[in-house]
mmCIF file of C-alpha atoms in Angstrom:
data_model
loop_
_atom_site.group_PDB
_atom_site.id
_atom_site.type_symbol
_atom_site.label_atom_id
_atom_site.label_comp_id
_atom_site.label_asym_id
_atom_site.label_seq_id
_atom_site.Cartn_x
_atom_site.Cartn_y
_atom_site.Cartn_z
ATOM 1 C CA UNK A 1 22.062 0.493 27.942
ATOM 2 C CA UNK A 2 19.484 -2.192 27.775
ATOM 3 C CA UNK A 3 16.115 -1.409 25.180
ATOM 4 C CA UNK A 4 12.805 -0.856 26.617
ATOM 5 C CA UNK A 5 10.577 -3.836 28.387
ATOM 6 C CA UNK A 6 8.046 -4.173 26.041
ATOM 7 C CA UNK A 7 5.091 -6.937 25.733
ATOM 8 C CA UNK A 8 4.721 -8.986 22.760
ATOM 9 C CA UNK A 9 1.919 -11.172 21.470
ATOM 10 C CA UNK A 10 3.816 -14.836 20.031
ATOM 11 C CA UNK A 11 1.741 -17.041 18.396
ATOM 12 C CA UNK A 12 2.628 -21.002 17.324
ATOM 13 C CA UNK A 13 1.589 -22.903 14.534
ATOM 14 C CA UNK A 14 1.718 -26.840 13.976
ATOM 15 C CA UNK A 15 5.003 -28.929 15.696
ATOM 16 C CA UNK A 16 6.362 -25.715 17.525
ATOM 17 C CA UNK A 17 2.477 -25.641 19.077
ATOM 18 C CA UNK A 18 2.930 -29.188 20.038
ATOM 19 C CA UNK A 19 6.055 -28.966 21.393
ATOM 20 C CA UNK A 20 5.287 -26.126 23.251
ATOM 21 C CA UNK A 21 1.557 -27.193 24.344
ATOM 22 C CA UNK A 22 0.567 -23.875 23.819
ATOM 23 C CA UNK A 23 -0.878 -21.787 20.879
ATOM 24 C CA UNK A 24 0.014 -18.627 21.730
ATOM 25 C CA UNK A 25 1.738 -16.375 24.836
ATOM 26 C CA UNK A 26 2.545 -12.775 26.143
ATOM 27 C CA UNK A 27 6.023 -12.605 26.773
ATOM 28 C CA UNK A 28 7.758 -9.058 28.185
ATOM 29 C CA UNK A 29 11.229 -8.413 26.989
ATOM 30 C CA UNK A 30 14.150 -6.175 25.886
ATOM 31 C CA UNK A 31 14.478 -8.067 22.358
ATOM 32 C CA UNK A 32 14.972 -5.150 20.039
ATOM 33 C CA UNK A 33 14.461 -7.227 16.985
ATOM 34 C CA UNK A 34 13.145 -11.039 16.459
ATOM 35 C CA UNK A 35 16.351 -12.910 16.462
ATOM 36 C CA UNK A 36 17.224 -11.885 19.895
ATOM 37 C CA UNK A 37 13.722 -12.304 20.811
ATOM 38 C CA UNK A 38 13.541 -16.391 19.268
ATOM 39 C CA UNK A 39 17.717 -16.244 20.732
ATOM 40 C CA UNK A 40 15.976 -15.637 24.319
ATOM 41 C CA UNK A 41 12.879 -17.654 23.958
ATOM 42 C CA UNK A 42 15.074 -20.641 22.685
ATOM 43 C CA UNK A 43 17.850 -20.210 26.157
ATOM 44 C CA UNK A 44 14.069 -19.953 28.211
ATOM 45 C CA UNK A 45 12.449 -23.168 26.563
ATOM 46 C CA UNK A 46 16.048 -25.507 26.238
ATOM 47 C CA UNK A 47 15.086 -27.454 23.146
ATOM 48 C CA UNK A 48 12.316 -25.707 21.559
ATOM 49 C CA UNK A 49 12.576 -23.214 18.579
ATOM 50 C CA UNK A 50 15.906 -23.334 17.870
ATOM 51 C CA UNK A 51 16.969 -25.225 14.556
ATOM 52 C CA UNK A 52 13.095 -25.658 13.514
ATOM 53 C CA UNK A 53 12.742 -21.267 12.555
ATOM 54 C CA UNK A 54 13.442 -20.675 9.355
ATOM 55 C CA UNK A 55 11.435 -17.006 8.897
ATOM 56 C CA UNK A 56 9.539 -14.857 11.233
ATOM 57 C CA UNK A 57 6.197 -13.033 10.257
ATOM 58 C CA UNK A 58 5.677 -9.832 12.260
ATOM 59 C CA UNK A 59 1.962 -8.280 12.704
ATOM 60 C CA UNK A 60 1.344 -11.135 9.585
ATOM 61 C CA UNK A 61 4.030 -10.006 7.667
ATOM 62 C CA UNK A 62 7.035 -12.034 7.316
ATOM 63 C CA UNK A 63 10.143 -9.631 7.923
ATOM 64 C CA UNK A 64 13.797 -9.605 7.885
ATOM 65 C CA UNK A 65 15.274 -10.930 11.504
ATOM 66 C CA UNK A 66 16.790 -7.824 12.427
ATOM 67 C CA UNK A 67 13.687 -5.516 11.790
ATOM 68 C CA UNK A 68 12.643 -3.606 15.020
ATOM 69 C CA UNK A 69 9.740 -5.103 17.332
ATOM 70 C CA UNK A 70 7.676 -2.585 19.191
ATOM 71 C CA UNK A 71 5.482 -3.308 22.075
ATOM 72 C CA UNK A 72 2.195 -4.501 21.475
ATOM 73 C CA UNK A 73 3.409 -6.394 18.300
ATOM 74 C CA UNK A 74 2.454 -10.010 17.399
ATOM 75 C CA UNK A 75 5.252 -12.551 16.124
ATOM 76 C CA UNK A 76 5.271 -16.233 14.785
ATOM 77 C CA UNK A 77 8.193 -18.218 14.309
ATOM 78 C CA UNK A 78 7.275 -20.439 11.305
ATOM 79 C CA UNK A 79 8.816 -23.804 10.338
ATOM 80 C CA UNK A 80 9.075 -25.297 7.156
ATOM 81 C CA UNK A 81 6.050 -24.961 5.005
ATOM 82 C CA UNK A 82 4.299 -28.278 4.072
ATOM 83 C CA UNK A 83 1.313 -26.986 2.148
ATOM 84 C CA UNK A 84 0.466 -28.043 -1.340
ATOM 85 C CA UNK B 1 -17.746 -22.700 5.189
ATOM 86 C CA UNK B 2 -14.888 -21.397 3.152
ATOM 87 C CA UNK B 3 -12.224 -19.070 4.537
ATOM 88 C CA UNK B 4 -12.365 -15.855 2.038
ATOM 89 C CA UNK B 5 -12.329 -12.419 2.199
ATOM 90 C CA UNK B 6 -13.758 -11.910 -1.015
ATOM 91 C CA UNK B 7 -10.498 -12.788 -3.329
ATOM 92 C CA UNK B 8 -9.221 -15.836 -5.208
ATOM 93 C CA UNK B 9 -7.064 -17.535 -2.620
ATOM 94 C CA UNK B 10 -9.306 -19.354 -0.048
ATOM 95 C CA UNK B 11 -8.830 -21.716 2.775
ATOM 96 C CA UNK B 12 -11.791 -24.532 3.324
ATOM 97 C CA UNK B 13 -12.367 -26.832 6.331
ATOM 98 C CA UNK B 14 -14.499 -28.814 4.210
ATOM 99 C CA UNK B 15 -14.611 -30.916 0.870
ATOM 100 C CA UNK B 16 -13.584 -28.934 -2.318
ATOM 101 C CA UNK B 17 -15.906 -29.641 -5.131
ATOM 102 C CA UNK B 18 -13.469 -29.331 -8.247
ATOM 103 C CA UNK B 19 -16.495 -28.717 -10.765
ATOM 104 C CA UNK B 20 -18.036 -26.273 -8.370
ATOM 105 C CA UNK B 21 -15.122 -24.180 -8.269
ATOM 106 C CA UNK B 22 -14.376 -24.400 -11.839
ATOM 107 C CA UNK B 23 -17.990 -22.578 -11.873
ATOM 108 C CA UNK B 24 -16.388 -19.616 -9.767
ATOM 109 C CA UNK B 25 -14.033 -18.209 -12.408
ATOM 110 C CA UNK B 26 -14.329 -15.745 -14.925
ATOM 111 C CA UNK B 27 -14.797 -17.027 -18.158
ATOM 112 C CA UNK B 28 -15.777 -14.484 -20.737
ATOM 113 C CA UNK B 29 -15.631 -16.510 -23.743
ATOM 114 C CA UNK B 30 -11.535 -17.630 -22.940
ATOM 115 C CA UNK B 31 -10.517 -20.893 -25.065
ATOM 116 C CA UNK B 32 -8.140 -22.530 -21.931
ATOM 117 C CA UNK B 33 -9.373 -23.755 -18.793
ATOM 118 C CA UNK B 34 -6.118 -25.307 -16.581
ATOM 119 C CA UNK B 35 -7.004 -27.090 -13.395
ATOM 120 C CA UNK B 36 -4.402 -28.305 -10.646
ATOM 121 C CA UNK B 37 -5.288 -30.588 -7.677
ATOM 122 C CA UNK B 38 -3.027 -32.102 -5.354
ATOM 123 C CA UNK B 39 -4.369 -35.010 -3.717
ATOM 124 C CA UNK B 40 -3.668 -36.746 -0.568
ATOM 125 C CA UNK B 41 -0.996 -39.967 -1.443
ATOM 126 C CA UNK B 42 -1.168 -43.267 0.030
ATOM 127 C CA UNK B 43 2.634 -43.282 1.109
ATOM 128 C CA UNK B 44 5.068 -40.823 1.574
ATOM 129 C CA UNK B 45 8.809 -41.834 2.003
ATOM 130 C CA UNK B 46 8.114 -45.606 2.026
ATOM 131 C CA UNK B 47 5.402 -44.935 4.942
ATOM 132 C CA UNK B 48 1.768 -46.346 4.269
ATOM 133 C CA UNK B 49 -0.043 -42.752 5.267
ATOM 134 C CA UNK B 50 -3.906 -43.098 6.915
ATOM 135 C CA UNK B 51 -4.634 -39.590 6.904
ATOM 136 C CA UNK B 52 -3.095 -36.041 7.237
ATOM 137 C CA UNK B 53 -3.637 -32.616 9.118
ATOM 138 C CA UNK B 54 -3.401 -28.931 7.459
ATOM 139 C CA UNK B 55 -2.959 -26.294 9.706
ATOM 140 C CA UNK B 56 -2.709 -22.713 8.258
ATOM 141 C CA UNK B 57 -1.484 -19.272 9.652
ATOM 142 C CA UNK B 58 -4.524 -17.855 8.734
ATOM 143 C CA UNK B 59 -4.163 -14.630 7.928
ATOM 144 C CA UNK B 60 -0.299 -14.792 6.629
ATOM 145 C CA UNK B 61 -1.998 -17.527 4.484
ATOM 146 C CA UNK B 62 -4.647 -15.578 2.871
ATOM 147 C CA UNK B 63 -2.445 -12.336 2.289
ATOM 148 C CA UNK B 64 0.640 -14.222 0.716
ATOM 149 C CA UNK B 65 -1.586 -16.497 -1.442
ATOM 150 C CA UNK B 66 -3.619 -13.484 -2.677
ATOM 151 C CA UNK B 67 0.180 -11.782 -3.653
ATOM 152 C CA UNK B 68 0.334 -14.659 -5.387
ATOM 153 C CA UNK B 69 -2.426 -14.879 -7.649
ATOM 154 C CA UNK B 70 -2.317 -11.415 -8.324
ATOM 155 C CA UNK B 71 1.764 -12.304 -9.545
ATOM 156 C CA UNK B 72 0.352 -14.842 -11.878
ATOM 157 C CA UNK B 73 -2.419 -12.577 -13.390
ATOM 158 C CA UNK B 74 0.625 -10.107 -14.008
ATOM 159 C CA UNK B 75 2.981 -12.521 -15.286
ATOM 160 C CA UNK B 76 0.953 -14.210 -17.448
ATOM 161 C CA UNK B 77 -1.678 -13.578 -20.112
ATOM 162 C CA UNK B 78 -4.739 -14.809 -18.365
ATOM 163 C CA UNK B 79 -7.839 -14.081 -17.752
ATOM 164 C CA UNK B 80 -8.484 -15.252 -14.128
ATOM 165 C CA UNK B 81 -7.191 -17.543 -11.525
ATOM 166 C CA UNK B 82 -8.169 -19.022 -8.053
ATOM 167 C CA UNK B 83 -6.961 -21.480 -5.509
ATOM 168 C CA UNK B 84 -8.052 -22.815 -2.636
ATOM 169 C CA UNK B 85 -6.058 -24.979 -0.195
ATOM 170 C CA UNK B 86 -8.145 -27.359 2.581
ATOM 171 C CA UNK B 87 -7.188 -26.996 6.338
ATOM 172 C CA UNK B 88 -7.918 -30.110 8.573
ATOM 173 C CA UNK B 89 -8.416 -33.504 8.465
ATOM 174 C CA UNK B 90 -8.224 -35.164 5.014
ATOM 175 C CA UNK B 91 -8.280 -38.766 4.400
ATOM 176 C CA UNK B 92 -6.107 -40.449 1.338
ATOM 177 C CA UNK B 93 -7.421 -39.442 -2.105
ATOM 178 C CA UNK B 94 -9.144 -36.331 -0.774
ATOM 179 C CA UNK B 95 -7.922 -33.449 -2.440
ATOM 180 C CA UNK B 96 -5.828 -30.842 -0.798
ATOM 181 C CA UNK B 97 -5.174 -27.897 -3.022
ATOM 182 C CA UNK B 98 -7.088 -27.198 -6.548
ATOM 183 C CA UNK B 99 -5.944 -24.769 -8.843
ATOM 184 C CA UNK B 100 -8.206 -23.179 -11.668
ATOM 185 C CA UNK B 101 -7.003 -20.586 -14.416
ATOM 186 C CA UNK B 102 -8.676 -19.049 -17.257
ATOM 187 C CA UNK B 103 -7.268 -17.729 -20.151
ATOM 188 C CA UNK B 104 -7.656 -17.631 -24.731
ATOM 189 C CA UNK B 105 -4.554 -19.857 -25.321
ATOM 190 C CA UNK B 106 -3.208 -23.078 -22.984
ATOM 191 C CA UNK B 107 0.321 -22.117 -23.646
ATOM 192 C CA UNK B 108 0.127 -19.129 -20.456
ATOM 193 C CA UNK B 109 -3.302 -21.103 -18.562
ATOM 194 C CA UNK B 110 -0.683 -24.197 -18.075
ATOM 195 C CA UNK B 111 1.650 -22.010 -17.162
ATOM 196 C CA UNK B 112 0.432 -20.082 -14.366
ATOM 197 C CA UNK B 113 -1.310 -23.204 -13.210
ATOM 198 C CA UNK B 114 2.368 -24.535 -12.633
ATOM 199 C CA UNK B 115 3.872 -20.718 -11.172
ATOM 200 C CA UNK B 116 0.803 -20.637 -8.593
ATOM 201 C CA UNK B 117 1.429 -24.265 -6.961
ATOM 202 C CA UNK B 118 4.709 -24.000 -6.698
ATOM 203 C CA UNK B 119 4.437 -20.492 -5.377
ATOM 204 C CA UNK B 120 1.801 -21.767 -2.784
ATOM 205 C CA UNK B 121 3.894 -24.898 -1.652
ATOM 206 C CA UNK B 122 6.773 -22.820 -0.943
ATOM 207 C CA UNK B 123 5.107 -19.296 0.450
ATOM 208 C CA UNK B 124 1.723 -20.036 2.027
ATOM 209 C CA UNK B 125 2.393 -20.939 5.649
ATOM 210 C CA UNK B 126 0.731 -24.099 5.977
ATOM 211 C CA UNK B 127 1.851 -26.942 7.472
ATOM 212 C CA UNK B 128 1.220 -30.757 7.261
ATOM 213 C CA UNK B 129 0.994 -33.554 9.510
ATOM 214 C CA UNK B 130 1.108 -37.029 8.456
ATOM 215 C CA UNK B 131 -0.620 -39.858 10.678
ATOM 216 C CA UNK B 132 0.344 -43.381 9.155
ATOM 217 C CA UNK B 133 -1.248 -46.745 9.409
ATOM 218 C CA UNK B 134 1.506 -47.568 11.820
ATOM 219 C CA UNK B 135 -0.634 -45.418 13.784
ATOM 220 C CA UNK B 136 2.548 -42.999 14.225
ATOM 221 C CA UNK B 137 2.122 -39.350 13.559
ATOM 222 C CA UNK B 138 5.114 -36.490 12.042
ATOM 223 C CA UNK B 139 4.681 -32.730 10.766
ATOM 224 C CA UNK B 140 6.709 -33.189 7.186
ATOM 225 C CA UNK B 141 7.529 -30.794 4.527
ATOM 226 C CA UNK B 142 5.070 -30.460 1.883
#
């Protein structure tokens, strides 16, 4: 049995923004925790996400990949760092 | 206008002023003043670089570099400690991230200085994009 739709707030930073042309966008899904959720966003977008993702940050906290998303939560996908 | 919610880790669109931020920490008599600033470089990887971007995740920024102060004022025997990190355009020389910490003896003030930028480079989600004389352009790792 499939998980609840539920909407989600993702936001992108820096070369995943430019590749995407987009800073942010509401996506619905059944994702029950952010690796299927970047898993399905990366089979929607072809090249995108993918190999770049090396952590997700949940309502700006970064989280394990299998934590739960709820609906109404916000989610980045962040690349390497290059602060400094 | 600088980027703060009242702590020691700030964000700032504009210039940082070294000696005026030196002025922000608390001093209280301490004998060691340590000071970090990474400046823009003229080449990175054998490519002549004209200016780079910072882009931060705002508020991931703030909260992980304020976990990280507050690390280094627990680790270490000093007395106070700030950073702030620029976010836009910078041109070569500028300088991108300064470090200041307070404390009586230089052994822990160098120290921390050292645990706080390599904790920044390798927490804070920032990111950097390099434009080079070339007049090409690439988001690279700090």
């Amino acid at each position: 049995m499939s998980a609840e739709l539920k909407t989600l707030r993702v936001l992108y930073f820096a070369s995943l923004r430019e590749t995407l042309g987009r800073s942010e966008e509401t996506v619905t899904t059944r994702a029950e925790n952010a690796r299927e959720l970047l898993e399905e966003l990366a089979r929607a977008r072809g090249k995108l996400l993918g190999n770049a993702v090396v952590k997700v940050a949940v309502n700006d906290r970064i989280v394990p990949w299998e934590s739960a998303i709820q609906d109404g939560d916000s989610v980045v996908f962040l690349t390497p760092f290059g602060g400094g | 206008m600088t980027v703060e919610r009242g702590g020691r880790f700030a964000l700032d669109p504009g210039r940082l002023d070294p000696g005026a931020l030196a002025e922000t920490l608390r001093n209280g008599g301490s004998g060691a003043f340590a000071a970090f600033e990474g400046r823009v470089r003229s080449e990175n990887g054998g490519r002549a670089v004209r200016a780079l971007e910072y882009e931060a995740y705002e508020a991931l920024a703030l909260a992980e570099g304020e976990g990280i102060l507050a690390e280094a004022l627990g680790r270490y025997e000093i007395v106070d400690a700030r950073c702030v990190h620029r976010v836009g355009s910078l041109g070569v020389g500028e300088v991108a991230v300064w470090i200041g910490v307070v404390a009586a003896h230089r052994g822990p003030a160098f120290d921390a200085c050292r645990f706080i930028i390599d904790a920044v480079k390798s927490r804070v989600p920032i990111w950097k994009k390099e434009r080079y004389v070339d007049g090409s352009a690439e988001w690279t790792r700090g």
